[in-house]
CSV table of C-alpha atoms in Angstrom, one decimal:
chain,number,residue,atom,x,y,z
A,1,MET,CA,-62.7,-22.4,70.9
A,2,GLU,CA,-59.2,-21.9,72.3
A,3,PHE,CA,-57.7,-24.9,70.4
A,4,VAL,CA,-58.8,-22.4,67.4
A,5,ILE,CA,-57.0,-19.4,68.4
A,6,LYS,CA,-54.2,-21.3,69.5
A,7,ILE,CA,-53.6,-23.3,65.5
A,8,SER,CA,-55.0,-20.1,63.8
A,9,GLN,CA,-51.5,-18.2,65.5
A,10,PHE,CA,-49.6,-21.3,65.0
A,11,LEU,CA,-49.8,-21.4,61.4
A,12,LEU,CA,-50.0,-17.7,60.8
A,13,SER,CA,-46.6,-17.3,62.0
A,14,LEU,CA,-45.7,-20.8,60.9
A,15,SER,CA,-47.0,-19.1,57.2
A,16,LEU,CA,-45.2,-16.0,57.7
A,17,LEU,CA,-42.6,-16.6,58.6
A,18,ILE,CA,-42.0,-19.6,55.4
A,19,VAL,CA,-43.7,-17.3,52.9
A,20,LEU,CA,-40.5,-14.6,54.0
A,21,HIS,CA,-37.7,-16.6,54.3
A,22,GLU,CA,-37.6,-18.5,51.3
A,23,LEU,CA,-38.4,-14.6,49.8
A,24,GLY,CA,-35.0,-13.9,51.1
A,25,HIS,CA,-33.7,-16.6,48.5
A,26,PHE,CA,-36.3,-15.9,46.0
A,27,ILE,CA,-35.8,-12.1,46.0
A,28,PRO,CA,-32.0,-11.7,45.4
A,29,ALA,CA,-31.5,-15.3,42.8
A,30,LYS,CA,-34.5,-13.1,40.8
A,31,LEU,CA,-31.8,-10.1,40.9
A,32,PHE,CA,-29.2,-12.3,39.5
A,33,LYS,CA,-31.2,-13.1,37.1
A,34,THR,CA,-31.0,-16.7,38.5
A,35,ARG,CA,-34.0,-19.2,37.1
A,36,VAL,CA,-37.2,-20.0,40.0
A,37,GLU,CA,-38.9,-22.7,39.3
A,38,LYS,CA,-40.5,-23.7,42.4
A,39,PHE,CA,-42.1,-21.4,45.3
A,40,TYR,CA,-44.3,-23.0,47.8
A,41,LEU,CA,-45.2,-22.6,50.8
A,42,PHE,CA,-45.3,-26.2,52.8
A,43,PHE,CA,-44.2,-29.4,50.7
A,44,ASP,CA,-45.3,-30.9,48.3
A,45,ILE,CA,-44.7,-34.6,48.1
A,46,LYS,CA,-46.8,-36.2,45.3
A,47,TYR,CA,-49.3,-32.9,45.3
A,48,SER,CA,-50.3,-29.8,46.2
A,49,LEU,CA,-53.1,-28.5,47.7
A,50,PHE,CA,-52.6,-25.3,45.1
A,51,LYS,CA,-50.9,-23.8,42.7
A,52,LYS,CA,-50.5,-21.6,39.8
A,53,LYS,CA,-47.4,-20.9,37.3
A,54,ILE,CA,-47.0,-17.2,36.8
A,55,GLY,CA,-43.8,-16.7,34.0
A,56,GLU,CA,-41.1,-19.4,34.5
A,57,THR,CA,-42.3,-20.3,37.7
A,58,VAL,CA,-44.9,-22.3,40.1
A,59,TYR,CA,-46.1,-20.8,43.0
A,60,GLY,CA,-48.0,-23.4,45.4
A,61,ILE,CA,-49.3,-24.7,48.9
A,62,GLY,CA,-48.1,-27.9,49.7
A,63,TRP,CA,-50.0,-30.7,51.8
A,64,LEU,CA,-46.9,-31.1,55.4
A,65,PRO,CA,-46.5,-28.1,56.9
A,66,LEU,CA,-42.1,-29.5,57.9
A,67,GLY,CA,-42.0,-25.9,55.9
A,68,GLY,CA,-40.7,-24.7,52.7
A,69,TYR,CA,-39.1,-24.1,49.8
A,70,VAL,CA,-37.7,-22.2,46.2
A,71,LYS,CA,-36.5,-24.2,43.3
A,72,ILE,CA,-33.8,-23.1,41.7
A,73,SER,CA,-32.3,-24.1,37.9
A,74,GLY,CA,-29.2,-25.4,38.5
A,75,MET,CA,-28.9,-26.5,42.6
A,76,ILE,CA,-28.9,-29.4,44.4
A,77,ASP,CA,-30.9,-29.4,46.9
A,78,GLU,CA,-34.2,-31.0,48.8
A,79,SER,CA,-35.7,-32.1,45.2
A,80,MET,CA,-32.8,-33.8,44.4
A,81,ASP,CA,-33.4,-32.8,41.3
A,82,THR,CA,-29.9,-34.8,39.1
A,83,GLU,CA,-30.8,-35.2,35.9
A,84,GLN,CA,-31.2,-31.1,34.9
A,85,MET,CA,-27.0,-31.4,36.4
A,86,GLN,CA,-26.4,-34.1,34.3
A,87,GLN,CA,-26.7,-31.5,31.4
A,88,GLU,CA,-24.6,-28.5,29.8
A,89,PRO,CA,-25.2,-25.7,32.9
A,90,GLN,CA,-26.7,-22.6,31.3
A,91,PRO,CA,-26.6,-18.9,32.0
A,92,TRP,CA,-29.2,-18.5,33.4
A,93,GLU,CA,-28.7,-21.2,36.5
A,94,PHE,CA,-28.1,-21.0,40.0
A,95,ARG,CA,-24.3,-23.3,39.4
A,96,SER,CA,-23.2,-20.5,36.0
A,97,LYS,CA,-23.5,-17.8,38.8
A,98,PRO,CA,-20.3,-16.2,40.5
A,99,SER,CA,-20.1,-17.7,44.2
A,100,TRP,CA,-20.7,-14.2,45.2
A,101,GLN,CA,-24.1,-13.8,44.2
A,102,ARG,CA,-24.9,-17.7,45.0
A,103,LEU,CA,-23.9,-16.9,48.1
A,104,ILE,CA,-25.8,-14.0,49.0
A,105,ILE,CA,-28.2,-16.0,47.1
A,106,MET,CA,-28.4,-18.6,50.1
A,107,LEU,CA,-27.9,-16.0,52.6
A,108,GLY,CA,-31.2,-14.4,51.6
A,109,GLY,CA,-33.3,-16.5,53.8
A,110,VAL,CA,-31.8,-16.2,57.5
A,111,THR,CA,-31.0,-12.3,56.4
A,112,VAL,CA,-34.4,-11.7,56.2
A,113,ASN,CA,-35.3,-13.6,59.0
A,114,PHE,CA,-33.0,-11.8,61.0
A,115,ILE,CA,-34.0,-8.4,60.3
A,116,LEU,CA,-37.6,-9.1,60.3
A,117,ALA,CA,-36.9,-9.9,63.9
A,118,ALA,CA,-35.6,-7.0,64.5
A,119,ILE,CA,-37.9,-4.9,63.0
A,120,ILE,CA,-40.5,-6.9,65.1
A,121,TYR,CA,-39.0,-6.0,68.3
A,122,ILE,CA,-38.3,-2.5,67.2
A,123,LEU,CA,-42.3,-1.7,66.5
A,124,MET,CA,-43.7,-3.5,69.5
A,125,ALA,CA,-40.8,-1.2,71.8
A,126,PHE,CA,-42.6,1.9,69.9
A,127,ALA,CA,-46.1,0.1,69.7
A,128,TYR,CA,-46.3,-1.1,73.2
A,129,GLY,CA,-42.8,0.2,75.3
A,130,SER,CA,-41.8,-2.0,77.7
A,131,VAL,CA,-43.5,-3.5,81.0
A,132,ASP,CA,-41.1,-5.5,83.3
A,133,VAL,CA,-40.9,-5.5,87.2
A,134,ASP,CA,-38.0,-3.7,89.5
A,135,ALA,CA,-36.3,-6.7,91.2
A,136,SER,CA,-35.5,-5.1,94.5
A,137,SER,CA,-38.5,-4.2,94.7
A,138,VAL,CA,-40.5,-7.4,95.7
A,139,ARG,CA,-41.0,-7.5,98.1
A,140,GLY,CA,-42.0,-11.0,100.0
A,141,GLY,CA,-39.2,-13.4,97.5
A,142,TYR,CA,-40.3,-15.2,95.1
A,143,ASP,CA,-42.8,-18.3,94.2
A,144,ILE,CA,-40.9,-22.0,93.7
A,145,SER,CA,-43.0,-24.5,92.9
A,146,ASN,CA,-40.8,-26.5,90.9
A,147,ASP,CA,-39.6,-29.8,92.2
A,148,VAL,CA,-35.9,-29.5,91.1
A,149,LEU,CA,-35.5,-26.1,92.6
A,150,GLN,CA,-36.7,-26.9,95.2
A,151,GLU,CA,-34.9,-30.8,95.1
A,152,ILE,CA,-31.4,-28.2,94.4
A,153,GLY,CA,-32.5,-25.9,97.6
A,154,LEU,CA,-33.5,-23.5,96.5
A,155,LYS,CA,-37.7,-22.4,98.6
A,156,ASN,CA,-40.7,-20.2,98.4
A,157,GLY,CA,-39.7,-16.8,99.5
A,158,ASP,CA,-36.3,-16.7,98.7
A,159,LYS,CA,-35.1,-13.2,96.8
A,160,ILE,CA,-32.8,-14.0,94.1
A,161,LEU,CA,-29.6,-11.6,94.2
A,162,ALA,CA,-28.1,-13.1,90.9
A,163,ILE,CA,-27.1,-15.6,88.6
A,164,ASN,CA,-23.7,-16.7,88.0
A,165,ASP,CA,-22.3,-13.4,87.3
A,166,HIS,CA,-25.4,-11.5,86.1
A,167,GLN,CA,-27.0,-9.1,88.9
A,168,ILE,CA,-30.7,-9.3,88.6
A,169,GLU,CA,-32.7,-5.9,88.2
A,170,TYR,CA,-35.3,-6.7,86.9
A,171,PHE,CA,-37.9,-9.7,87.2
A,172,SER,CA,-36.8,-10.5,83.5
A,173,ASP,CA,-33.4,-11.3,84.0
A,174,ILE,CA,-34.5,-13.9,85.9
A,175,ARG,CA,-36.2,-15.8,82.9
A,176,LYS,CA,-33.1,-14.4,81.1
A,177,TYR,CA,-30.4,-16.2,82.7
A,178,ILE,CA,-31.9,-18.8,84.9
A,179,LEU,CA,-31.1,-21.7,81.5
A,180,GLU,CA,-27.8,-21.4,81.9
A,181,ALA,CA,-27.4,-21.5,85.8
A,182,LYS,CA,-24.0,-22.6,87.3
A,183,THR,CA,-25.0,-21.2,90.7
A,184,MET,CA,-27.5,-18.4,92.2
A,185,ARG,CA,-26.7,-16.2,94.7
A,186,ILE,CA,-30.2,-15.6,97.0
A,187,GLU,CA,-31.0,-13.6,100.2
A,188,ARG,CA,-33.1,-16.3,102.6
A,189,GLU,CA,-34.7,-14.3,106.2
A,190,GLY,CA,-32.0,-11.8,105.8
A,191,VAL,CA,-28.9,-14.2,104.9
A,192,GLN,CA,-27.4,-14.5,101.2
A,193,LYS,CA,-26.5,-17.9,100.4
A,194,THR,CA,-25.1,-19.1,97.2
A,195,ILE,CA,-26.7,-22.5,95.8
A,196,ASP,CA,-25.2,-24.5,92.8
A,197,PHE,CA,-27.0,-26.0,89.8
A,198,PRO,CA,-26.1,-29.6,88.6
A,199,VAL,CA,-24.5,-29.6,85.5
A,200,ASP,CA,-27.9,-31.2,83.9
A,201,PHE,CA,-29.9,-29.3,85.5
A,202,LEU,CA,-32.3,-28.5,81.5
A,203,GLY,CA,-32.3,-31.1,81.2
A,204,GLN,CA,-34.8,-32.2,84.4
A,205,LEU,CA,-35.9,-29.2,84.1
A,206,SER,CA,-37.6,-30.1,81.0
A,207,THR,CA,-38.4,-33.6,82.4
A,208,SER,CA,-40.4,-32.0,85.7
A,209,LYS,CA,-43.1,-32.8,86.0
A,210,ILE,CA,-44.5,-29.2,87.6
A,211,LYS,CA,-44.0,-27.2,84.1
A,212,GLY,CA,-44.8,-23.5,84.4
A,213,ARG,CA,-42.3,-20.9,84.9
A,214,PRO,CA,-39.8,-22.2,87.4
A,215,ILE,CA,-39.9,-19.3,88.9
A,216,ASP,CA,-42.8,-16.1,89.2
A,217,LEU,CA,-43.5,-13.9,91.8
A,218,ARG,CA,-45.9,-14.6,94.9
A,219,GLU,CA,-49.9,-13.7,94.3
A,220,PRO,CA,-50.5,-11.6,97.6
A,221,PHE,CA,-54.2,-13.0,98.9
A,222,ILE,CA,-56.5,-10.6,97.9
A,223,PHE,CA,-60.3,-10.1,97.9
A,224,LYS,CA,-62.1,-9.6,95.6
A,225,ALA,CA,-65.6,-10.4,96.4
A,226,PHE,CA,-67.4,-13.6,96.8
A,227,GLN,CA,-68.7,-16.3,94.9
A,228,ASP,CA,-72.1,-16.7,94.3
A,229,SER,CA,-73.7,-18.9,97.9
A,230,SER,CA,-70.5,-19.0,99.0
A,231,ILE,CA,-70.5,-20.1,102.9
A,232,ASN,CA,-68.8,-17.2,103.9
A,233,GLY,CA,-71.3,-14.2,102.2
A,234,SER,CA,-72.4,-12.6,105.2
A,235,VAL,CA,-69.2,-12.4,106.6
A,236,ASP,CA,-67.9,-8.6,106.8
A,237,LEU,CA,-65.2,-8.3,104.3
A,238,GLN,CA,-64.6,-5.5,101.2
A,239,LYS,CA,-62.3,-6.0,98.4
A,240,GLY,CA,-59.0,-5.1,98.9
A,241,ASP,CA,-58.8,-6.8,101.9
A,242,ILE,CA,-55.6,-8.5,102.0
A,243,LEU,CA,-54.8,-11.2,104.0
A,244,LYS,CA,-52.0,-12.5,106.5
A,245,THR,CA,-52.9,-14.6,108.8
A,246,ILE,CA,-55.2,-18.2,109.3
A,247,ASN,CA,-55.7,-19.4,112.7
A,248,GLY,CA,-52.4,-17.6,113.5
A,249,GLN,CA,-50.1,-18.8,110.6
A,250,SER,CA,-48.5,-16.5,107.7
A,251,ALA,CA,-51.6,-16.5,104.7
A,252,GLU,CA,-50.0,-14.0,102.9
A,253,PHE,CA,-50.2,-15.7,99.5
A,254,PHE,CA,-52.3,-17.3,97.8
A,255,LYS,CA,-49.9,-21.5,97.1
A,256,ALA,CA,-49.1,-21.0,100.5
A,257,THR,CA,-52.4,-20.1,101.9
A,258,THR,CA,-54.5,-22.9,99.1
A,259,SER,CA,-52.2,-25.7,100.7
A,260,LEU,CA,-52.7,-24.4,104.4
A,261,LEU,CA,-56.9,-24.5,103.9
A,262,GLN,CA,-57.0,-27.5,102.5
A,263,THR,CA,-55.4,-29.6,106.1
A,264,LEU,CA,-58.6,-27.0,106.9
A,265,ASN,CA,-61.4,-28.7,104.7
A,266,ASN,CA,-65.2,-28.2,107.3
A,267,GLN,CA,-63.6,-25.8,109.6
A,268,LEU,CA,-63.8,-22.6,111.4
A,269,ILE,CA,-61.1,-20.9,111.8
A,270,THR,CA,-60.0,-17.1,112.5
A,271,VAL,CA,-58.2,-14.6,109.7
A,272,GLU,CA,-56.1,-11.8,109.5
A,273,PHE,CA,-56.7,-9.4,107.1
A,274,GLU,CA,-55.2,-6.0,106.4
A,275,ARG,CA,-57.3,-2.9,105.8
A,276,ASN,CA,-56.4,0.6,105.4
A,277,GLY,CA,-53.2,-0.5,107.1
A,278,ALA,CA,-54.6,-1.5,110.2
A,279,LEU,CA,-55.5,-5.4,110.7
A,280,ILE,CA,-58.7,-6.9,111.8
A,281,SER,CA,-59.5,-10.0,112.2
A,282,ARG,CA,-62.7,-11.9,110.7
A,283,GLU,CA,-64.0,-15.9,111.3
A,284,LEU,CA,-64.5,-18.4,108.6
A,285,ARG,CA,-66.2,-21.2,107.3
A,286,VAL,CA,-63.7,-23.4,104.9
A,287,THR,CA,-66.1,-25.5,102.8
A,288,GLU,CA,-65.4,-29.6,102.5
A,289,GLU,CA,-63.0,-28.2,98.9
A,290,GLY,CA,-61.1,-26.5,101.1
A,291,THR,CA,-61.8,-23.2,100.2
A,292,LEU,CA,-63.2,-20.0,100.9
A,293,GLY,CA,-65.7,-19.7,98.6
A,294,VAL,CA,-64.1,-16.0,98.1
A,295,ILE,CA,-62.5,-14.9,94.4
A,296,ILE,CA,-59.5,-13.2,94.9
A,297,SER,CA,-57.6,-10.5,92.9
A,298,LYS,CA,-55.6,-11.6,90.5
A,299,SER,CA,-53.9,-7.7,88.5
A,300,MET,CA,-50.7,-6.9,89.0
A,301,LYS,CA,-51.9,-3.0,89.0
A,302,GLU,CA,-53.1,-4.8,92.5
A,303,PHE,CA,-50.6,-6.3,93.6
A,304,GLU,CA,-48.6,-2.6,93.0
A,305,ALA,CA,-50.6,-0.7,94.8
A,306,ALA,CA,-50.6,-2.9,97.7
A,307,GLY,CA,-46.9,-2.9,97.3
A,308,TYR,CA,-45.6,-6.1,97.1
A,309,PHE,CA,-44.0,-4.6,93.6
A,310,ASP,CA,-42.8,-2.1,92.0
A,311,ILE,CA,-43.4,-1.9,88.1
A,312,ILE,CA,-41.2,-0.4,85.7
A,313,ARG,CA,-43.2,1.2,82.9
A,314,LYS,CA,-41.5,3.1,80.1
A,315,GLU,CA,-42.6,4.6,76.3
A,316,TYR,CA,-40.5,5.3,73.8
A,317,GLY,CA,-40.1,7.6,70.7
A,318,PHE,CA,-40.0,6.3,67.2
A,319,GLY,CA,-35.7,6.4,67.4
A,320,GLU,CA,-35.4,5.2,70.9
A,321,SER,CA,-37.4,2.7,69.4
A,322,VAL,CA,-34.8,1.6,67.1
A,323,GLY,CA,-32.5,1.7,70.0
A,324,VAL,CA,-34.1,-0.5,72.6
A,325,GLY,CA,-35.8,-2.9,69.7
A,326,LEU,CA,-31.9,-3.5,68.2
A,327,ASP,CA,-30.8,-4.4,71.6
A,328,ARG,CA,-32.9,-6.4,72.5
A,329,PHE,CA,-33.1,-8.3,69.1
A,330,VAL,CA,-29.6,-8.8,70.3
A,331,SER,CA,-29.8,-10.1,73.8
A,332,GLN,CA,-32.5,-12.6,72.0
A,333,VAL,CA,-30.4,-14.3,69.6
A,334,SER,CA,-26.9,-14.4,71.5
A,335,SER,CA,-29.7,-15.5,74.3
A,336,TYR,CA,-31.1,-18.8,71.5
A,337,TRP,CA,-27.0,-19.5,70.6
A,338,VAL,CA,-26.0,-20.6,74.6
A,339,GLN,CA,-29.7,-22.8,74.2
A,340,LEU,CA,-28.3,-24.5,70.7
A,341,LYS,CA,-25.0,-24.8,72.6
A,342,LEU,CA,-26.0,-26.2,76.2
A,343,ILE,CA,-28.8,-28.5,73.9
A,344,PHE,CA,-25.6,-29.8,71.9
A,345,SER,CA,-23.5,-30.7,75.3
A,346,PRO,CA,-24.9,-34.8,75.8
A,347,SER,CA,-23.7,-33.2,80.2
A,348,THR,CA,-26.3,-30.4,80.3
A,349,GLY,CA,-29.4,-32.3,79.7
A,350,ALA,CA,-30.3,-30.0,77.5
A,351,TYR,CA,-30.9,-32.1,74.6
A,352,LYS,CA,-34.3,-33.3,76.5
A,353,GLY,CA,-36.6,-30.1,76.9
A,354,VAL,CA,-35.5,-30.3,73.0
A,355,GLY,CA,-39.5,-29.8,70.6
A,356,GLY,CA,-41.3,-30.2,67.7
A,357,PHE,CA,-44.3,-28.7,66.1
A,358,LYS,CA,-46.4,-29.3,70.0
A,359,ALA,CA,-43.8,-27.5,72.0
A,360,ILE,CA,-44.2,-24.5,69.6
A,361,PHE,CA,-48.3,-25.0,69.1
A,362,ASP,CA,-48.0,-24.4,73.2
A,363,ILE,CA,-46.2,-21.8,73.5
A,364,PHE,CA,-49.0,-18.9,71.7
A,365,PRO,CA,-51.3,-18.2,74.3
A,366,ASP,CA,-55.9,-19.3,74.1
A,367,THR,CA,-56.5,-16.0,73.6
A,368,TRP,CA,-55.5,-13.8,70.8
A,369,SER,CA,-52.9,-11.1,71.4
A,370,TRP,CA,-51.0,-9.3,69.1
A,371,GLU,CA,-48.2,-8.8,72.0
A,372,SER,CA,-47.9,-11.8,72.7
A,373,PHE,CA,-48.1,-12.9,68.7
A,374,TRP,CA,-45.3,-10.8,67.4
A,375,ASN,CA,-43.3,-11.1,70.3
A,376,ILE,CA,-43.6,-15.5,69.7
A,377,THR,CA,-43.5,-15.2,66.2
A,378,ALA,CA,-40.5,-12.6,66.8
A,379,PHE,CA,-38.0,-15.6,68.3
A,380,LEU,CA,-39.7,-17.9,66.2
A,381,SER,CA,-37.9,-15.8,63.5
A,382,ILE,CA,-34.9,-16.2,65.1
A,383,MET,CA,-34.8,-19.8,65.7
A,384,LEU,CA,-35.7,-20.0,62.0
A,385,GLY,CA,-32.3,-18.3,61.1
A,386,VAL,CA,-30.0,-19.2,63.8
A,387,LEU,CA,-31.4,-23.1,62.5
A,388,ASN,CA,-31.0,-22.5,59.4
A,389,LEU,CA,-27.5,-21.6,59.3
A,390,LEU,CA,-26.0,-24.7,61.2
A,391,PRO,CA,-23.4,-26.4,58.9
A,392,ILE,CA,-25.3,-29.6,57.9
A,393,PRO,CA,-26.1,-30.1,54.0
A,394,ALA,CA,-29.4,-29.1,52.7
A,395,LEU,CA,-29.6,-25.9,55.4
A,396,ASP,CA,-28.4,-23.3,53.7
A,397,GLY,CA,-25.5,-23.3,56.4
A,398,GLY,CA,-24.5,-26.6,54.5
A,399,HIS,CA,-24.7,-24.4,51.3
A,400,VAL,CA,-23.0,-22.0,52.6
A,401,MET,CA,-20.5,-23.9,54.1
A,402,PHE,CA,-19.0,-25.3,50.7
A,403,LEU,CA,-20.0,-22.0,49.0
A,404,ILE,CA,-16.8,-20.5,51.4
A,405,TYR,CA,-15.4,-23.7,50.6
A,406,GLU,CA,-15.5,-23.2,47.3
A,407,MET,CA,-13.9,-18.9,47.9
A,408,ILE,CA,-11.2,-20.3,50.1
A,409,SER,CA,-9.6,-23.0,47.7
A,410,GLY,CA,-10.5,-21.5,44.3
A,411,ARG,CA,-12.2,-25.4,44.0
A,412,LYS,CA,-15.9,-26.3,43.3
A,413,PRO,CA,-16.9,-29.0,44.8
A,414,GLY,CA,-18.2,-32.1,42.9
A,415,ASP,CA,-22.0,-32.6,42.1
A,416,LYS,CA,-21.6,-35.9,42.6
A,417,PHE,CA,-20.1,-35.3,46.2
A,418,MET,CA,-22.4,-32.5,46.8
A,419,GLU,CA,-26.1,-35.0,45.7
A,420,TYR,CA,-24.0,-37.8,48.7
A,421,ALA,CA,-24.0,-35.0,50.6
A,422,GLN,CA,-27.3,-33.8,50.8
A,423,THR,CA,-28.3,-37.3,51.0
A,424,ALA,CA,-26.3,-37.2,55.1
A,425,GLY,CA,-27.8,-34.1,55.3
A,426,PHE,CA,-31.5,-34.5,54.4
A,427,PHE,CA,-31.5,-38.0,57.0
A,428,ILE,CA,-29.8,-35.8,59.3
A,429,LEU,CA,-32.9,-33.4,59.0
A,430,ILE,CA,-35.4,-35.9,59.8
A,431,ALA,CA,-33.4,-38.0,62.6
A,432,LEU,CA,-33.5,-34.3,64.1
A,433,VAL,CA,-37.0,-33.5,62.8
A,434,LEU,CA,-38.6,-37.3,64.3
A,435,PHE,CA,-36.2,-36.6,67.5
A,436,ALA,CA,-38.0,-33.2,68.4
A,437,ASN,CA,-41.5,-34.8,67.6
A,438,GLY,CA,-40.9,-37.9,69.3
A,439,ASN,CA,-39.9,-35.8,72.1
A,440,ASP,CA,-43.5,-34.1,72.9
A,441,ILE,CA,-44.8,-37.3,72.4
A,442,PHE,CA,-42.8,-38.8,75.3
A,443,LYS,CA,-43.8,-36.1,77.9
A,444,ALA,CA,-47.3,-35.8,76.3
A,445,ILE,CA,-47.1,-39.8,77.7
A,446,PHE,CA,-45.8,-39.8,80.3
A,447,GLY,CA,-46.2,-35.6,82.0
């Protein structure tokens, strides 16, 4: 069932983005009276799952879910229809239109991607507001369980003050700046120090065997209830009791506590809990598996109530949502450009983290959440828009590059040159797709 939910979100998001991107080309083409021969979701190599001709355009769904396309008359594109290009230009063809109209048609897809992302962020700000954690309120520092960060010199409990020149005001700032980290200023046991990051930090992080957030909030060990048939079911514990020590050793946070318990299996231990501001002592038996047979709280609200951090909640009117949504849109576009720059810089090793369709599939949650769905879809829309602007023939950015050359020089690249460029661009894209999805396969096999 979890797989069905994930794949449903993945396909819905992907289909929505492809259809809207292609509409971005289709609508201006129609406005400029340019014939559109095909409008396809997914690629229809050899055959289609569905197709229907309405007017001059065939609308269809292909079997290969690697994207989609519109086939515009008189344009050298991924269809490589060179026969049409050998005939005399017709008034309804793309090549017969003024260069400024062709430029608008080619930019239509990425324009829709960016507008869609901005609208989603605006509506999400209005519908959900924003929730974040005040970094200055975090008690006990952060969870640093990633092996790469530990080798760099970070430890559990470190408080992060700044990444590069960015002061950390909110927990989300860490996720925003960590990928481009060169230095990190931390506080450990009341002393500030600076950690230097290696140039290939992203490469190391992408190949780390420990997945999940490299830096996270620490979960306190707050008792909720006993498990059925718990070995400690008769002990006087109440919901909300906060574990403090085990045999005199600090045991306030869940991950540290579970590691400690693994060394005490089958033993009787003395523990201290905090209840209503006072410490209480109890004796508990550790099971063979190194557990206490209890259920602990996972509630952020309870963590906040216990004083481990302050959650900042904001609601926005529609007017405010526009500003908040646009700010987030600009921030995400800027962040993705930075990531792309790092990927194309071999020394950073960021290319090792490039993923294909499985990587995209994996970011969707295994429970249905419209908030998560729209948040991921907005990010993917930005990603699709930015990638399509790359000056690679066969991508929109490649066509735009040649159109700008034509507008500046007054000379149109020859059809034969465009055929060669399109073929080269196609092979570049195939290589990139194989590399990204090959990374997915490598990670799946070797972890």
